[in-house]
Amino acid sequence: MTIQMLYSKLHRATVTDANLNYVGSITIDRELMDAAKLRVGQKVDIVNVNNGERFSTYVIEGERGKKDICLNGAAARKAEIGDRIIIIAYANMSLEEADTFNPHVVLLNEKNDIDGVKDYV
């Protein structure tokens, strides 16, 4: 049996753009993707701290160092520029793996600079 567990997250990212006229997804700065161990095309859940919206989408790579967090397509209706969001990735694990796995959490400030990285136990 496997269960779905928190794998990693970008905690309190700031939305820098919303592009309604795009196929869909969330564009994330490559530096932030690497810090959170996210992959292009990976499914993520988005939680909007400002309005309570929750939805799923997939990751698109953004330009390294620009600190962009851009909601694309229909997701652009779920947040405003400046909203704080949590980007959450999960992984399926055996019960044994889940007992020893530590999620990787990247804490961001309002400018999407990395304030800290934690592996929770």
Short mmCIF file of N, CA and C in Angstrom, two decimals:
data_model
loop_
_atom_site.label_atom_id
_atom_site.label_comp_id
_atom_site.label_asym_id
_atom_site.label_seq_id
_atom_site.Cartn_x
_atom_site.Cartn_y
_atom_site.Cartn_z
N MET A 1 0.84 -1.18 0.00
CA MET A 1 0.00 0.00 0.00
C MET A 1 0.89 1.24 0.00
N THR A 2 0.42 2.29 -0.70
CA THR A 2 1.11 3.58 -0.65
C THR A 2 0.13 4.64 -0.18
N ILE A 3 0.67 5.69 0.37
CA ILE A 3 -0.13 6.84 0.77
C ILE A 3 0.50 8.10 0.18
N GLN A 4 -0.31 9.12 0.01
CA GLN A 4 0.19 10.38 -0.54
C GLN A 4 0.61 11.28 0.61
N MET A 5 1.85 11.76 0.55
CA MET A 5 2.44 12.56 1.61
C MET A 5 2.99 13.87 1.05
N LEU A 6 3.07 14.88 1.92
CA LEU A 6 3.73 16.12 1.55
C LEU A 6 5.16 15.82 1.14
N TYR A 7 5.54 16.26 -0.05
CA TYR A 7 6.90 16.08 -0.57
C TYR A 7 7.72 17.36 -0.36
N SER A 8 7.15 18.48 -0.84
CA SER A 8 7.82 19.77 -0.67
C SER A 8 6.80 20.88 -0.86
N LYS A 9 7.21 22.10 -0.47
CA LYS A 9 6.35 23.25 -0.73
C LYS A 9 7.15 24.54 -0.74
N LEU A 10 6.61 25.50 -1.49
CA LEU A 10 7.07 26.89 -1.44
C LEU A 10 6.04 27.61 -0.58
N HIS A 11 6.47 28.06 0.59
CA HIS A 11 5.54 28.60 1.58
C HIS A 11 5.47 30.13 1.49
N ARG A 12 4.27 30.63 1.20
CA ARG A 12 3.95 32.06 1.13
C ARG A 12 4.68 32.79 0.01
N ALA A 13 4.66 32.18 -1.18
CA ALA A 13 5.16 32.86 -2.38
C ALA A 13 4.21 34.01 -2.72
N THR A 14 4.73 35.03 -3.35
CA THR A 14 3.92 36.18 -3.78
C THR A 14 3.66 36.07 -5.27
N VAL A 15 2.39 36.15 -5.66
CA VAL A 15 2.02 36.11 -7.08
C VAL A 15 2.53 37.39 -7.74
N THR A 16 3.34 37.23 -8.79
CA THR A 16 3.91 38.39 -9.49
C THR A 16 3.19 38.71 -10.79
N ASP A 17 2.40 37.74 -11.30
CA ASP A 17 1.69 37.97 -12.56
C ASP A 17 0.55 36.95 -12.67
N ALA A 18 -0.43 37.29 -13.47
CA ALA A 18 -1.55 36.40 -13.78
C ALA A 18 -1.85 36.57 -15.26
N ASN A 19 -1.73 35.48 -16.03
CA ASN A 19 -1.85 35.54 -17.48
C ASN A 19 -3.02 34.66 -17.92
N LEU A 20 -4.18 35.28 -18.08
CA LEU A 20 -5.39 34.55 -18.45
C LEU A 20 -5.27 33.90 -19.83
N ASN A 21 -4.57 34.54 -20.76
CA ASN A 21 -4.48 34.06 -22.14
C ASN A 21 -3.29 33.12 -22.33
N TYR A 22 -3.28 32.07 -21.55
CA TYR A 22 -2.24 31.05 -21.62
C TYR A 22 -2.91 29.70 -21.46
N VAL A 23 -2.28 28.65 -21.92
CA VAL A 23 -2.90 27.32 -21.89
C VAL A 23 -3.22 26.87 -20.47
N GLY A 24 -2.38 27.18 -19.51
CA GLY A 24 -2.65 26.81 -18.12
C GLY A 24 -1.37 26.57 -17.35
N SER A 25 -1.47 26.48 -16.03
CA SER A 25 -0.35 26.11 -15.17
C SER A 25 0.14 27.26 -14.30
N ILE A 26 1.27 27.03 -13.62
CA ILE A 26 1.94 28.05 -12.83
C ILE A 26 3.40 28.12 -13.25
N THR A 27 3.87 29.30 -13.58
CA THR A 27 5.27 29.52 -13.91
C THR A 27 6.00 29.88 -12.62
N ILE A 28 7.09 29.14 -12.35
CA ILE A 28 7.88 29.34 -11.13
C ILE A 28 9.34 29.55 -11.51
N ASP A 29 9.94 30.59 -10.95
CA ASP A 29 11.37 30.86 -11.12
C ASP A 29 12.17 29.57 -10.92
N ARG A 30 13.09 29.27 -11.85
CA ARG A 30 13.88 28.03 -11.78
C ARG A 30 14.64 27.89 -10.46
N GLU A 31 15.13 28.99 -9.93
CA GLU A 31 15.84 28.95 -8.64
C GLU A 31 14.92 28.43 -7.53
N LEU A 32 13.68 28.91 -7.54
CA LEU A 32 12.72 28.46 -6.53
C LEU A 32 12.30 27.02 -6.76
N MET A 33 12.16 26.63 -8.03
CA MET A 33 11.88 25.23 -8.35
C MET A 33 12.96 24.32 -7.79
N ASP A 34 14.22 24.68 -8.02
CA ASP A 34 15.33 23.87 -7.54
C ASP A 34 15.33 23.80 -6.01
N ALA A 35 15.10 24.93 -5.37
CA ALA A 35 15.10 24.96 -3.91
C ALA A 35 14.02 24.05 -3.33
N ALA A 36 12.86 23.97 -4.01
CA ALA A 36 11.75 23.14 -3.53
C ALA A 36 11.75 21.74 -4.15
N LYS A 37 12.75 21.45 -4.96
CA LYS A 37 12.87 20.14 -5.62
C LYS A 37 11.66 19.83 -6.50
N LEU A 38 11.18 20.85 -7.21
CA LEU A 38 10.04 20.69 -8.12
C LEU A 38 10.55 20.42 -9.54
N ARG A 39 9.73 19.72 -10.31
CA ARG A 39 10.07 19.38 -11.69
C ARG A 39 9.07 20.01 -12.65
N VAL A 40 9.52 20.28 -13.86
CA VAL A 40 8.64 20.77 -14.92
C VAL A 40 7.54 19.73 -15.14
N GLY A 41 6.30 20.18 -15.19
CA GLY A 41 5.17 19.30 -15.42
C GLY A 41 4.62 18.64 -14.17
N GLN A 42 5.28 18.82 -13.04
CA GLN A 42 4.82 18.19 -11.80
C GLN A 42 3.51 18.81 -11.33
N LYS A 43 2.59 17.95 -10.89
CA LYS A 43 1.33 18.43 -10.34
C LYS A 43 1.58 19.07 -8.98
N VAL A 44 0.96 20.22 -8.77
CA VAL A 44 1.03 20.92 -7.48
C VAL A 44 -0.36 21.42 -7.10
N ASP A 45 -0.57 21.54 -5.82
CA ASP A 45 -1.76 22.21 -5.30
C ASP A 45 -1.35 23.62 -4.91
N ILE A 46 -2.27 24.55 -5.16
CA ILE A 46 -2.05 25.95 -4.81
C ILE A 46 -3.09 26.33 -3.77
N VAL A 47 -2.64 26.96 -2.68
CA VAL A 47 -3.53 27.48 -1.65
C VAL A 47 -3.31 28.98 -1.60
N ASN A 48 -4.37 29.75 -1.83
CA ASN A 48 -4.27 31.21 -1.78
C ASN A 48 -4.57 31.67 -0.35
N VAL A 49 -3.56 32.21 0.31
CA VAL A 49 -3.69 32.66 1.69
C VAL A 49 -4.65 33.84 1.79
N ASN A 50 -4.71 34.68 0.75
CA ASN A 50 -5.54 35.88 0.79
C ASN A 50 -7.03 35.60 0.67
N ASN A 51 -7.41 34.63 -0.17
CA ASN A 51 -8.85 34.43 -0.41
C ASN A 51 -9.35 33.01 -0.14
N GLY A 52 -8.46 32.11 0.25
CA GLY A 52 -8.87 30.74 0.59
C GLY A 52 -9.04 29.81 -0.60
N GLU A 53 -8.83 30.27 -1.82
CA GLU A 53 -8.94 29.39 -3.00
C GLU A 53 -7.93 28.26 -2.91
N ARG A 54 -8.35 27.08 -3.37
CA ARG A 54 -7.47 25.91 -3.46
C ARG A 54 -7.70 25.29 -4.83
N PHE A 55 -6.60 24.98 -5.55
CA PHE A 55 -6.74 24.35 -6.85
C PHE A 55 -5.44 23.62 -7.20
N SER A 56 -5.52 22.78 -8.22
CA SER A 56 -4.36 22.03 -8.69
C SER A 56 -3.98 22.49 -10.09
N THR A 57 -2.69 22.42 -10.38
CA THR A 57 -2.18 22.73 -11.70
C THR A 57 -0.83 22.02 -11.86
N TYR A 58 -0.02 22.44 -12.83
CA TYR A 58 1.29 21.84 -13.03
C TYR A 58 2.33 22.94 -13.22
N VAL A 59 3.58 22.58 -13.02
CA VAL A 59 4.69 23.54 -12.99
C VAL A 59 5.27 23.76 -14.38
N ILE A 60 5.51 25.03 -14.68
CA ILE A 60 6.28 25.46 -15.86
C ILE A 60 7.50 26.21 -15.35
N GLU A 61 8.64 25.98 -15.97
CA GLU A 61 9.87 26.63 -15.56
C GLU A 61 9.89 28.10 -15.97
N GLY A 62 10.21 28.96 -14.99
CA GLY A 62 10.40 30.38 -15.24
C GLY A 62 11.88 30.72 -15.26
N GLU A 63 12.18 31.92 -15.67
CA GLU A 63 13.58 32.35 -15.77
C GLU A 63 14.22 32.42 -14.39
N ARG A 64 15.40 31.84 -14.29
CA ARG A 64 16.15 31.80 -13.03
C ARG A 64 16.48 33.22 -12.55
N GLY A 65 16.20 33.47 -11.28
CA GLY A 65 16.57 34.74 -10.65
C GLY A 65 15.56 35.85 -10.77
N LYS A 66 14.49 35.68 -11.56
CA LYS A 66 13.50 36.75 -11.71
C LYS A 66 12.47 36.77 -10.58
N LYS A 67 12.40 35.69 -9.81
CA LYS A 67 11.48 35.56 -8.66
C LYS A 67 10.02 35.54 -9.10
N ASP A 68 9.76 35.15 -10.36
CA ASP A 68 8.40 35.12 -10.89
C ASP A 68 7.59 33.96 -10.33
N ILE A 69 6.36 34.26 -9.98
CA ILE A 69 5.32 33.29 -9.67
C ILE A 69 4.11 33.77 -10.46
N CYS A 70 3.83 33.09 -11.59
CA CYS A 70 2.77 33.55 -12.49
C CYS A 70 1.71 32.47 -12.66
N LEU A 71 0.48 32.81 -12.35
CA LEU A 71 -0.64 31.91 -12.58
C LEU A 71 -1.12 32.11 -14.01
N ASN A 72 -1.29 31.00 -14.73
CA ASN A 72 -1.63 31.04 -16.15
C ASN A 72 -2.97 30.40 -16.42
N GLY A 73 -3.62 30.83 -17.49
CA GLY A 73 -4.89 30.24 -17.90
C GLY A 73 -5.96 30.46 -16.84
N ALA A 74 -6.81 29.45 -16.66
CA ALA A 74 -7.92 29.56 -15.71
C ALA A 74 -7.43 29.86 -14.29
N ALA A 75 -6.25 29.40 -13.94
CA ALA A 75 -5.69 29.65 -12.60
C ALA A 75 -5.51 31.14 -12.34
N ALA A 76 -5.37 31.93 -13.40
CA ALA A 76 -5.21 33.37 -13.24
C ALA A 76 -6.42 34.02 -12.59
N ARG A 77 -7.56 33.35 -12.64
CA ARG A 77 -8.78 33.86 -11.99
C ARG A 77 -8.81 33.59 -10.50
N LYS A 78 -7.87 32.77 -10.03
CA LYS A 78 -7.89 32.32 -8.63
C LYS A 78 -7.07 33.18 -7.69
N ALA A 79 -6.30 34.14 -8.24
CA ALA A 79 -5.44 34.98 -7.40
C ALA A 79 -5.19 36.32 -8.07
N GLU A 80 -4.84 37.28 -7.27
CA GLU A 80 -4.48 38.62 -7.74
C GLU A 80 -2.98 38.80 -7.58
N ILE A 81 -2.39 39.66 -8.39
CA ILE A 81 -0.99 40.00 -8.21
C ILE A 81 -0.82 40.54 -6.80
N GLY A 82 0.18 40.03 -6.10
CA GLY A 82 0.44 40.41 -4.72
C GLY A 82 -0.12 39.44 -3.69
N ASP A 83 -1.03 38.54 -4.10
CA ASP A 83 -1.55 37.54 -3.17
C ASP A 83 -0.42 36.62 -2.73
N ARG A 84 -0.51 36.13 -1.51
CA ARG A 84 0.44 35.14 -1.00
C ARG A 84 -0.16 33.75 -1.18
N ILE A 85 0.63 32.85 -1.73
CA ILE A 85 0.15 31.49 -1.99
C ILE A 85 1.13 30.46 -1.43
N ILE A 86 0.63 29.26 -1.24
CA ILE A 86 1.46 28.12 -0.85
C ILE A 86 1.39 27.12 -2.01
N ILE A 87 2.53 26.71 -2.50
CA ILE A 87 2.63 25.77 -3.61
C ILE A 87 3.07 24.43 -3.02
N ILE A 88 2.21 23.42 -3.12
CA ILE A 88 2.41 22.16 -2.41
C ILE A 88 2.56 21.01 -3.39
N ALA A 89 3.59 20.19 -3.20
CA ALA A 89 3.80 18.98 -4.00
C ALA A 89 3.72 17.77 -3.08
N TYR A 90 3.16 16.69 -3.61
CA TYR A 90 3.00 15.46 -2.85
C TYR A 90 3.73 14.33 -3.56
N ALA A 91 3.96 13.25 -2.83
CA ALA A 91 4.56 12.05 -3.43
C ALA A 91 3.88 10.83 -2.82
N ASN A 92 3.74 9.79 -3.64
CA ASN A 92 3.22 8.52 -3.14
C ASN A 92 4.38 7.74 -2.53
N MET A 93 4.15 7.23 -1.33
CA MET A 93 5.19 6.50 -0.61
C MET A 93 4.60 5.28 0.05
N SER A 94 5.48 4.29 0.24
CA SER A 94 5.07 3.15 1.05
C SER A 94 4.95 3.63 2.50
N LEU A 95 4.29 2.87 3.31
CA LEU A 95 4.16 3.23 4.72
C LEU A 95 5.53 3.34 5.38
N GLU A 96 6.44 2.49 4.99
CA GLU A 96 7.78 2.51 5.55
C GLU A 96 8.52 3.80 5.14
N GLU A 97 8.41 4.16 3.86
CA GLU A 97 9.04 5.41 3.40
C GLU A 97 8.44 6.61 4.12
N ALA A 98 7.13 6.63 4.26
CA ALA A 98 6.45 7.75 4.90
C ALA A 98 6.89 7.93 6.35
N ASP A 99 7.23 6.82 7.01
CA ASP A 99 7.65 6.89 8.41
C ASP A 99 8.99 7.61 8.59
N THR A 100 9.80 7.65 7.55
CA THR A 100 11.14 8.24 7.68
C THR A 100 11.37 9.46 6.78
N PHE A 101 10.42 9.77 5.90
CA PHE A 101 10.60 10.87 4.95
C PHE A 101 10.39 12.21 5.63
N ASN A 102 11.24 13.19 5.29
CA ASN A 102 11.11 14.55 5.81
C ASN A 102 10.76 15.50 4.68
N PRO A 103 9.58 16.11 4.71
CA PRO A 103 9.21 17.06 3.66
C PRO A 103 10.17 18.24 3.59
N HIS A 104 10.34 18.77 2.41
CA HIS A 104 11.26 19.88 2.14
C HIS A 104 10.43 21.16 1.98
N VAL A 105 10.62 22.12 2.87
CA VAL A 105 9.81 23.34 2.88
C VAL A 105 10.71 24.55 2.68
N VAL A 106 10.37 25.36 1.66
CA VAL A 106 11.12 26.58 1.35
C VAL A 106 10.27 27.77 1.77
N LEU A 107 10.80 28.56 2.70
CA LEU A 107 10.09 29.73 3.22
C LEU A 107 10.50 30.96 2.43
N LEU A 108 9.49 31.70 1.93
CA LEU A 108 9.76 32.87 1.09
C LEU A 108 9.29 34.15 1.77
N ASN A 109 9.95 35.26 1.45
CA ASN A 109 9.46 36.56 1.91
C ASN A 109 8.57 37.17 0.82
N GLU A 110 8.12 38.39 1.03
CA GLU A 110 7.17 39.02 0.11
C GLU A 110 7.75 39.32 -1.26
N LYS A 111 9.09 39.28 -1.40
CA LYS A 111 9.74 39.50 -2.70
C LYS A 111 10.15 38.18 -3.36
N ASN A 112 9.69 37.05 -2.79
CA ASN A 112 10.03 35.70 -3.25
C ASN A 112 11.51 35.37 -3.10
N ASP A 113 12.17 36.06 -2.16
CA ASP A 113 13.52 35.66 -1.76
C ASP A 113 13.39 34.51 -0.76
N ILE A 114 14.35 33.61 -0.77
CA ILE A 114 14.32 32.48 0.16
C ILE A 114 14.77 32.95 1.54
N ASP A 115 13.86 32.80 2.52
CA ASP A 115 14.16 33.16 3.90
C ASP A 115 14.70 31.98 4.69
N GLY A 116 14.42 30.79 4.23
CA GLY A 116 14.90 29.61 4.93
C GLY A 116 14.43 28.36 4.25
N VAL A 117 15.10 27.25 4.55
CA VAL A 117 14.74 25.94 4.02
C VAL A 117 14.72 24.98 5.20
N LYS A 118 13.63 24.19 5.29
CA LYS A 118 13.53 23.25 6.41
C LYS A 118 13.14 21.88 5.88
N ASP A 119 13.75 20.88 6.43
CA ASP A 119 13.32 19.51 6.22
C ASP A 119 12.65 19.08 7.51
N TYR A 120 11.33 18.99 7.49
CA TYR A 120 10.57 18.70 8.70
C TYR A 120 10.63 17.23 9.05
N VAL A 121 10.63 16.96 10.33
CA VAL A 121 10.58 15.57 10.81
C VAL A 121 9.25 15.30 11.45
#
